[in-house]
mmCIF file of C-alpha atoms in Angstrom:
data_model
loop_
_atom_site.group_PDB
_atom_site.id
_atom_site.type_symbol
_atom_site.label_atom_id
_atom_site.label_comp_id
_atom_site.label_asym_id
_atom_site.label_seq_id
_atom_site.Cartn_x
_atom_site.Cartn_y
_atom_site.Cartn_z
ATOM 1 C CA MET A 1 -43.767 -19.755 44.985
ATOM 2 C CA LYS A 2 -43.143 -16.150 46.189
ATOM 3 C CA ILE A 3 -44.230 -14.220 42.642
ATOM 4 C CA ASN A 4 -41.299 -12.607 42.422
ATOM 5 C CA GLU A 5 -39.904 -15.818 42.667
ATOM 6 C CA ARG A 6 -41.985 -17.006 39.560
ATOM 7 C CA ILE A 7 -41.314 -14.447 37.632
ATOM 8 C CA GLU A 8 -37.797 -14.763 37.502
ATOM 9 C CA SER A 9 -37.875 -18.393 36.953
ATOM 10 C CA SER A 10 -39.879 -17.850 34.036
ATOM 11 C CA PHE A 11 -36.439 -16.744 32.280
ATOM 12 C CA ASP A 12 -34.857 -19.860 32.726
ATOM 13 C CA GLU A 13 -36.753 -20.867 29.169
ATOM 14 C CA VAL A 14 -34.907 -18.272 27.209
ATOM 15 C CA ASP A 15 -31.958 -21.090 28.127
ATOM 16 C CA ARG A 16 -33.374 -23.841 27.853
ATOM 17 C CA LEU A 17 -33.526 -25.057 24.980
ATOM 18 C CA ASP A 18 -29.513 -24.383 24.731
ATOM 19 C CA ASN A 19 -29.179 -26.110 27.835
ATOM 20 C CA GLU A 20 -30.519 -29.243 27.057
ATOM 21 C CA ARG A 21 -28.627 -29.267 23.863
ATOM 22 C CA LEU A 22 -25.519 -29.161 26.191
ATOM 23 C CA ASP A 23 -24.645 -32.549 26.107
ATOM 24 C CA ASN A 24 -25.486 -33.352 22.672
ATOM 25 C CA PHE A 25 -23.055 -33.899 20.537
ATOM 26 C CA TYR A 26 -22.019 -33.236 16.499
ATOM 27 C CA THR A 27 -20.794 -34.895 13.516
ATOM 28 C CA ALA A 28 -17.705 -32.574 11.642
ATOM 29 C CA SER A 29 -20.257 -31.971 8.153
ATOM 30 C CA GLN A 30 -22.472 -30.287 11.011
ATOM 31 C CA VAL A 31 -20.383 -28.191 12.390
ATOM 32 C CA TYR A 32 -19.018 -27.517 8.886
ATOM 33 C CA GLU A 33 -22.342 -26.164 7.183
ATOM 34 C CA SER A 34 -23.299 -25.081 10.607
ATOM 35 C CA LEU A 35 -20.340 -22.005 10.109
ATOM 36 C CA GLY A 36 -19.612 -22.147 7.073
ATOM 37 C CA LEU A 37 -16.006 -23.385 7.988
ATOM 38 C CA SER A 38 -14.408 -25.446 5.578
ATOM 39 C CA ARG A 39 -12.772 -28.552 6.726
ATOM 40 C CA GLU A 40 -9.320 -27.363 6.667
ATOM 41 C CA THR A 41 -9.867 -24.803 8.555
ATOM 42 C CA ILE A 42 -10.956 -27.358 11.153
ATOM 43 C CA ARG A 43 -7.927 -29.517 10.716
ATOM 44 C CA TYR A 44 -5.527 -25.766 10.887
ATOM 45 C CA TYR A 45 -7.364 -25.002 14.629
ATOM 46 C CA GLU A 46 -6.694 -28.790 15.885
ATOM 47 C CA LYS A 47 -2.810 -28.771 14.930
ATOM 48 C CA LEU A 48 -2.833 -25.369 16.688
ATOM 49 C CA GLY A 49 -4.472 -26.841 19.420
ATOM 50 C CA LEU A 50 -7.274 -23.904 19.277
ATOM 51 C CA LEU A 51 -9.781 -26.723 19.237
ATOM 52 C CA SER A 52 -9.959 -30.393 20.922
ATOM 53 C CA PRO A 53 -12.603 -32.293 19.987
ATOM 54 C CA LEU A 54 -13.724 -35.839 21.400
ATOM 55 C CA LYS A 55 -13.304 -38.962 19.442
ATOM 56 C CA GLN A 56 -15.486 -41.932 19.400
ATOM 57 C CA SER A 57 -14.222 -45.316 20.248
ATOM 58 C CA GLY A 58 -13.885 -47.824 17.978
ATOM 59 C CA ASN A 59 -13.758 -45.216 15.312
ATOM 60 C CA ASN A 60 -11.577 -42.387 16.515
ATOM 61 C CA TYR A 61 -14.556 -40.513 14.416
ATOM 62 C CA ARG A 62 -14.367 -36.807 15.725
ATOM 63 C CA GLN A 63 -17.924 -35.358 18.119
ATOM 64 C CA PHE A 64 -18.144 -31.359 18.697
ATOM 65 C CA THR A 65 -19.828 -30.155 21.772
ATOM 66 C CA VAL A 66 -21.793 -27.164 21.681
ATOM 67 C CA TYR A 67 -18.845 -25.438 23.502
ATOM 68 C CA ASP A 68 -16.542 -26.936 20.499
ATOM 69 C CA PHE A 69 -19.160 -24.720 18.545
ATOM 70 C CA GLN A 70 -18.603 -21.279 20.885
ATOM 71 C CA ARG A 71 -15.363 -21.655 20.503
ATOM 72 C CA LEU A 72 -15.521 -21.898 17.195
ATOM 73 C CA MET A 73 -17.428 -18.652 16.840
ATOM 74 C CA ILE A 74 -15.068 -17.009 19.101
ATOM 75 C CA ILE A 75 -12.496 -17.745 16.669
ATOM 76 C CA ASP A 76 -13.996 -16.606 13.925
ATOM 77 C CA ALA A 77 -15.148 -13.344 15.386
ATOM 78 C CA PHE A 78 -11.383 -12.457 16.528
ATOM 79 C CA LYS A 79 -9.935 -14.163 12.474
ATOM 80 C CA LYS A 80 -12.918 -10.838 11.360
ATOM 81 C CA ARG A 81 -11.096 -8.756 13.338
ATOM 82 C CA GLY A 82 -7.547 -9.143 11.423
ATOM 83 C CA PHE A 83 -6.328 -11.355 14.352
ATOM 84 C CA THR A 84 -4.276 -13.641 13.171
ATOM 85 C CA ALA A 85 -3.616 -17.739 14.077
ATOM 86 C CA SER A 86 -0.847 -16.994 16.166
ATOM 87 C CA GLN A 87 -2.773 -13.874 18.221
ATOM 88 C CA ILE A 88 -5.999 -15.925 18.412
ATOM 89 C CA CYS A 89 -3.817 -18.512 20.320
ATOM 90 C CA SER A 90 -2.743 -16.107 22.387
ATOM 91 C CA LEU A 91 -6.495 -13.770 23.231
ATOM 92 C CA MET A 92 -7.690 -17.480 23.559
ATOM 93 C CA SER A 93 -5.373 -18.077 26.507
ATOM 94 C CA LEU A 94 -6.800 -14.831 28.265
ATOM 95 C CA ASP A 95 -8.362 -14.612 31.381
ATOM 96 C CA THR A 96 -9.168 -11.734 32.327
ATOM 97 C CA PRO A 97 -10.499 -9.058 31.338
ATOM 98 C CA GLU A 98 -7.992 -6.477 31.459
ATOM 99 C CA ALA A 99 -5.671 -8.499 28.952
ATOM 100 C CA LEU A 100 -7.703 -8.754 26.518
ATOM 101 C CA VAL A 101 -8.071 -5.255 26.870
ATOM 102 C CA ALA A 102 -5.088 -4.075 26.388
ATOM 103 C CA GLU A 103 -4.399 -6.998 23.583
ATOM 104 C CA LEU A 104 -7.401 -5.174 21.641
ATOM 105 C CA ALA A 105 -5.814 -2.051 21.846
ATOM 106 C CA GLY A 106 -2.535 -3.333 20.233
ATOM 107 C CA LYS A 107 -4.372 -4.511 17.604
ATOM 108 C CA ALA A 108 -6.116 -1.224 17.365
ATOM 109 C CA GLU A 109 -2.613 0.490 16.474
ATOM 110 C CA GLU A 110 -1.365 -2.475 14.423
ATOM 111 C CA ILE A 111 -4.763 -1.222 11.996
ATOM 112 C CA ARG A 112 -4.706 2.374 12.122
ATOM 113 C CA GLU A 113 -0.900 1.767 11.079
ATOM 114 C CA HIS A 114 -1.954 -0.148 8.236
ATOM 115 C CA MET A 115 -4.217 2.496 7.283
ATOM 116 C CA ILE A 116 -2.600 5.025 6.932
ATOM 117 C CA LEU A 117 -0.101 2.655 4.999
ATOM 118 C CA LEU A 118 -3.125 1.888 2.454
ATOM 119 C CA GLU A 119 -3.910 5.784 2.255
ATOM 120 C CA LYS A 120 -0.512 6.340 0.850
ATOM 121 C CA GLN A 121 -1.328 3.535 -1.730
ATOM 122 C CA LEU A 122 -4.503 4.780 -3.041
ATOM 123 C CA HIS A 123 -2.983 7.976 -2.839
ATOM 124 C CA GLN A 124 -0.374 6.577 -5.207
ATOM 125 C CA ILE A 125 -2.442 4.921 -7.837
ATOM 126 C CA GLU A 126 -4.581 7.626 -7.883
ATOM 127 C CA GLN A 127 -1.833 9.955 -8.750
ATOM 128 C CA ASP A 128 -0.806 7.421 -11.515
ATOM 129 C CA ARG A 129 -4.663 6.987 -12.662
ATOM 130 C CA CYS A 130 -5.173 10.717 -13.291
ATOM 131 C CA PHE A 131 -1.133 11.004 -15.019
ATOM 132 C CA ILE A 132 -2.635 8.082 -17.076
ATOM 133 C CA ASN A 133 -6.460 9.688 -18.152
ATOM 134 C CA GLU A 134 -4.172 13.037 -18.779
ATOM 135 C CA LEU A 135 -2.248 11.335 -21.380
ATOM 136 C CA PRO A 136 -4.372 12.841 -24.007
ATOM 137 C CA GLN A 137 -4.218 16.063 -23.407
ATOM 138 C CA THR A 138 -0.427 15.902 -22.040
ATOM 139 C CA LEU A 139 1.179 14.065 -23.894
ATOM 140 C CA HIS A 140 3.765 15.624 -26.201
ATOM 141 C CA GLN A 141 1.601 18.959 -25.526
ATOM 142 C CA PHE A 142 2.511 21.990 -23.285
ATOM 143 C CA THR A 143 0.879 23.591 -20.182
ATOM 144 C CA ILE A 144 1.896 26.187 -17.446
ATOM 145 C CA ARG A 145 1.892 23.742 -14.037
ATOM 146 C CA SER A 146 3.619 24.297 -10.487
ATOM 147 C CA MET A 147 5.894 21.698 -9.789
ATOM 148 C CA PRO A 148 6.400 20.217 -5.607
ATOM 149 C CA LEU A 149 9.139 21.599 -3.895
ATOM 150 C CA TYR A 150 11.859 18.372 -4.195
ATOM 151 C CA ARG A 151 14.998 17.536 -1.536
ATOM 152 C CA VAL A 152 17.852 15.853 -2.905
ATOM 153 C CA CYS A 153 18.874 12.756 -1.337
ATOM 154 C CA SER A 154 21.781 12.023 -3.502
ATOM 155 C CA VAL A 155 23.025 12.286 -7.049
ATOM 156 C CA PHE A 156 24.645 9.808 -9.177
ATOM 157 C CA PRO A 157 25.848 9.806 -13.137
ATOM 158 C CA ALA A 158 22.656 7.633 -14.726
ATOM 159 C CA ILE A 159 19.480 5.301 -14.034
ATOM 160 C CA THR A 160 22.156 2.171 -15.313
ATOM 161 C CA SER A 161 24.346 2.763 -12.620
ATOM 162 C CA PHE A 162 22.698 -0.028 -10.780
ATOM 163 C CA GLU A 163 26.471 -0.272 -8.496
ATOM 164 C CA GLU A 164 25.238 2.682 -6.856
ATOM 165 C CA TYR A 165 22.156 1.845 -6.084
ATOM 166 C CA ALA A 166 22.992 0.337 -2.789
ATOM 167 C CA ASP A 167 24.050 3.135 -1.265
ATOM 168 C CA LYS A 168 22.108 6.399 -3.296
ATOM 169 C CA VAL A 169 18.850 4.785 -3.511
ATOM 170 C CA LEU A 170 17.978 1.929 -1.454
ATOM 171 C CA ASN A 171 19.772 3.585 1.666
ATOM 172 C CA ARG A 172 17.695 6.713 0.990
ATOM 173 C CA MET A 173 14.056 5.117 1.385
ATOM 174 C CA ASP A 174 11.258 2.067 3.257
ATOM 175 C CA LEU A 175 12.053 -0.111 1.135
ATOM 176 C CA ASP A 176 8.780 -1.770 2.474
ATOM 177 C CA HIS A 177 6.786 0.716 1.353
ATOM 178 C CA GLU A 178 8.550 2.831 -1.486
ATOM 179 C CA ASP A 179 9.354 2.227 -4.771
ATOM 180 C CA ILE A 180 12.361 3.255 -6.751
ATOM 181 C CA LEU A 181 11.426 4.978 -9.551
ATOM 182 C CA ASN A 182 9.245 7.366 -7.411
ATOM 183 C CA LYS A 183 12.642 8.178 -5.681
ATOM 184 C CA LEU A 184 14.649 8.773 -8.648
ATOM 185 C CA ILE A 185 14.525 12.149 -11.064
ATOM 186 C CA ARG A 186 16.914 12.726 -13.518
ATOM 187 C CA VAL A 187 18.063 16.611 -14.142
ATOM 188 C CA VAL A 188 19.183 17.413 -17.542
ATOM 189 C CA HIS A 189 21.077 21.117 -17.945
ATOM 190 C CA PHE A 190 21.117 22.356 -21.214
ATOM 191 C CA ASP A 191 20.953 25.944 -23.255
ATOM 192 C CA HIS A 192 20.209 26.853 -26.271
ATOM 193 C CA GLU A 193 23.223 28.050 -28.378
ATOM 194 C CA SER A 194 24.772 24.626 -27.454
ATOM 195 C CA GLY A 195 21.455 22.238 -26.498
ATOM 196 C CA TYR A 196 22.651 19.568 -24.213
ATOM 197 C CA LEU A 197 25.518 20.168 -21.002
ATOM 198 C CA ASN A 198 25.126 17.049 -18.366
ATOM 199 C CA SER A 199 22.501 14.957 -16.711
ATOM 200 C CA GLN A 200 22.909 13.193 -12.993
ATOM 201 C CA ILE A 201 19.683 10.983 -11.493
ATOM 202 C CA CYS A 202 18.399 12.744 -8.194
ATOM 203 C CA VAL A 203 17.070 11.073 -5.912
ATOM 204 C CA VAL A 204 14.768 12.922 -3.955
ATOM 205 C CA GLU A 205 12.027 12.437 -1.544
ATOM 206 C CA LEU A 206 8.700 15.399 -1.445
ATOM 207 C CA ALA A 207 9.083 18.068 1.141
ATOM 208 C CA GLU A 208 6.609 20.690 2.331
ATOM 209 C CA THR A 209 9.029 24.031 3.673
ATOM 210 C CA ALA A 210 13.442 23.912 2.020
ATOM 211 C CA GLU A 211 15.277 24.172 4.906
ATOM 212 C CA GLU A 212 19.212 25.942 5.294
ATOM 213 C CA GLY A 213 21.582 23.958 4.219
ATOM 214 C CA GLN A 214 19.934 20.740 1.950
ATOM 215 C CA THR A 215 20.120 20.882 -1.643
ATOM 216 C CA TYR A 216 16.488 21.081 -3.173
ATOM 217 C CA LEU A 217 15.053 21.098 -7.155
ATOM 218 C CA HIS A 218 13.875 24.381 -8.527
ATOM 219 C CA SER A 219 10.347 23.921 -7.536
ATOM 220 C CA GLY A 220 7.194 26.625 -8.524
ATOM 221 C CA ARG A 221 6.144 27.433 -12.076
ATOM 222 C CA CYS A 222 6.861 25.122 -15.086
ATOM 223 C CA ILE A 223 6.539 23.949 -18.575
ATOM 224 C CA TYR A 224 5.115 20.983 -17.918
ATOM 225 C CA SER A 225 4.246 18.041 -20.369
ATOM 226 C CA ALA A 226 4.099 14.046 -20.626
ATOM 227 C CA VAL A 227 6.515 11.746 -22.252
ATOM 228 C CA ALA A 228 6.435 8.865 -24.089
ATOM 229 C CA SER A 229 10.161 6.247 -25.395
ATOM 230 C CA GLU A 230 10.767 2.945 -25.897
ATOM 231 C CA ILE A 231 13.453 0.800 -25.248
ATOM 232 C CA GLY A 232 16.597 2.383 -27.080
ATOM 233 C CA GLU A 233 15.078 5.005 -28.578
ATOM 234 C CA MET A 234 17.908 7.551 -28.752
ATOM 235 C CA ASN A 235 16.502 10.899 -29.960
ATOM 236 C CA THR A 236 13.335 11.451 -27.687
ATOM 237 C CA MET A 237 15.213 14.633 -26.165
ATOM 238 C CA GLY A 238 16.059 15.862 -28.610
ATOM 239 C CA ARG A 239 12.826 15.302 -29.928
ATOM 240 C CA MET A 240 11.713 17.190 -27.414
ATOM 241 C CA PHE A 241 13.652 19.802 -26.855
ATOM 242 C CA GLU A 242 12.638 21.103 -29.650
ATOM 243 C CA LEU A 243 9.758 20.762 -29.252
ATOM 244 C CA THR A 244 9.757 22.687 -26.350
ATOM 245 C CA SER A 245 11.928 25.769 -27.590
ATOM 246 C CA SER A 246 9.524 26.122 -30.250
ATOM 247 C CA TRP A 247 6.972 26.562 -27.341
ATOM 248 C CA ILE A 248 8.871 28.668 -25.593
ATOM 249 C CA ASP A 249 9.737 31.608 -28.342
ATOM 250 C CA GLY A 250 5.803 30.999 -29.429
ATOM 251 C CA GLN A 251 4.541 32.155 -25.822
ATOM 252 C CA GLN A 252 7.670 34.770 -25.283
ATOM 253 C CA LEU A 253 8.540 32.834 -21.894
ATOM 254 C CA SER A 254 12.432 31.892 -20.461
ATOM 255 C CA ASP A 255 13.503 28.920 -19.145
ATOM 256 C CA GLN A 256 16.466 28.771 -16.463
ATOM 257 C CA GLY A 257 18.231 26.106 -18.627
ATOM 258 C CA VAL A 258 17.186 22.455 -16.921
ATOM 259 C CA VAL A 259 14.583 20.267 -17.212
ATOM 260 C CA TYR A 260 13.578 17.635 -14.608
ATOM 261 C CA ILE A 261 12.316 13.881 -15.742
ATOM 262 C CA ARG A 262 10.546 12.118 -13.829
ATOM 263 C CA PRO A 263 9.387 7.736 -14.577
ATOM 264 C CA ARG A 264 6.074 7.712 -13.859
ATOM 265 C CA CYS A 265 5.254 4.472 -15.835
ATOM 266 C CA VAL A 266 6.092 1.462 -17.888
ATOM 267 C CA LEU A 267 3.010 0.005 -20.738
ATOM 268 C CA ALA A 268 5.126 -4.322 -19.772
ATOM 269 C CA GLY A 269 4.022 -4.644 -24.230
ATOM 270 C CA LYS A 270 6.367 -6.381 -26.978
ATOM 271 C CA LEU A 271 7.610 -2.872 -26.943
ATOM 272 C CA PRO A 272 7.348 -1.465 -23.900
ATOM 273 C CA ALA A 273 7.217 2.542 -23.169
ATOM 274 C CA PHE A 274 8.441 4.801 -20.875
ATOM 275 C CA TYR A 275 6.120 7.413 -19.766
ATOM 276 C CA TYR A 276 7.652 10.167 -18.083
ATOM 277 C CA GLU A 277 6.579 13.363 -16.441
ATOM 278 C CA SER A 278 8.489 16.258 -17.938
ATOM 279 C CA TRP A 279 9.166 19.655 -15.924
ATOM 280 C CA VAL A 280 11.710 23.127 -17.412
ATOM 281 C CA PRO A 281 11.559 25.685 -14.011
ATOM 282 C CA LEU A 282 10.609 28.913 -15.489
ATOM 283 C CA ASN A 283 12.624 32.386 -15.189
ATOM 284 C CA ASP A 284 9.558 34.939 -13.236
#
């Protein structure tokens, strides 16, 4: 034997043990214990046609081969990459690298879209957490903050105008990813002579810049406060009007005669408490 052939054949030792076991059979218990898969998972894969173990004649016990182990590890790898059972069935039938690349590219795009959604959800959760954490400093206290720009999509009379929700609210939001409360802002007009004048509910969305022909809430410099109210409590608005007016006079400020009230969270105890943001736009 030539030296190069001898050296090359020496590497047969790498796979010798595996090759000797190619004809071995393994029990279901050995599969469960070795791969960390449950009995139900194996049965499910069999039902989907992803796995077809041999059966012993006489007792009908399942027999698994080395190839079954390899197939299960491939299935597990696809599962850990986020593929669904039906997607894995399709993947396991592919026979060209190009076809697999196309499937992987599609999954990558799906994951990227999901990551964008998760980032939005994380941002909303962080905003809620920040609002709640600030309550000891902001509840019925006043500061000057800049209100974001909100475009008005539609309006209706009151929170309980549920008959208008389908047309005025649901048709203007992504039902899978947006919540109703986050789309609503109550707009209350008042003056310091008569008090309450009128109010309505605006369905809004954040905007980066104002566009001609669109309606927007006042943005910019506002008196900001967090407000708490229980269900059925009737004097919250009057109490906050008095507190706000007093603070404005003390600071020698001038408001625009409107307050924006945005629902933020609910503590659903025996007596549910609603927490809101209150924004009162100031004159320059």
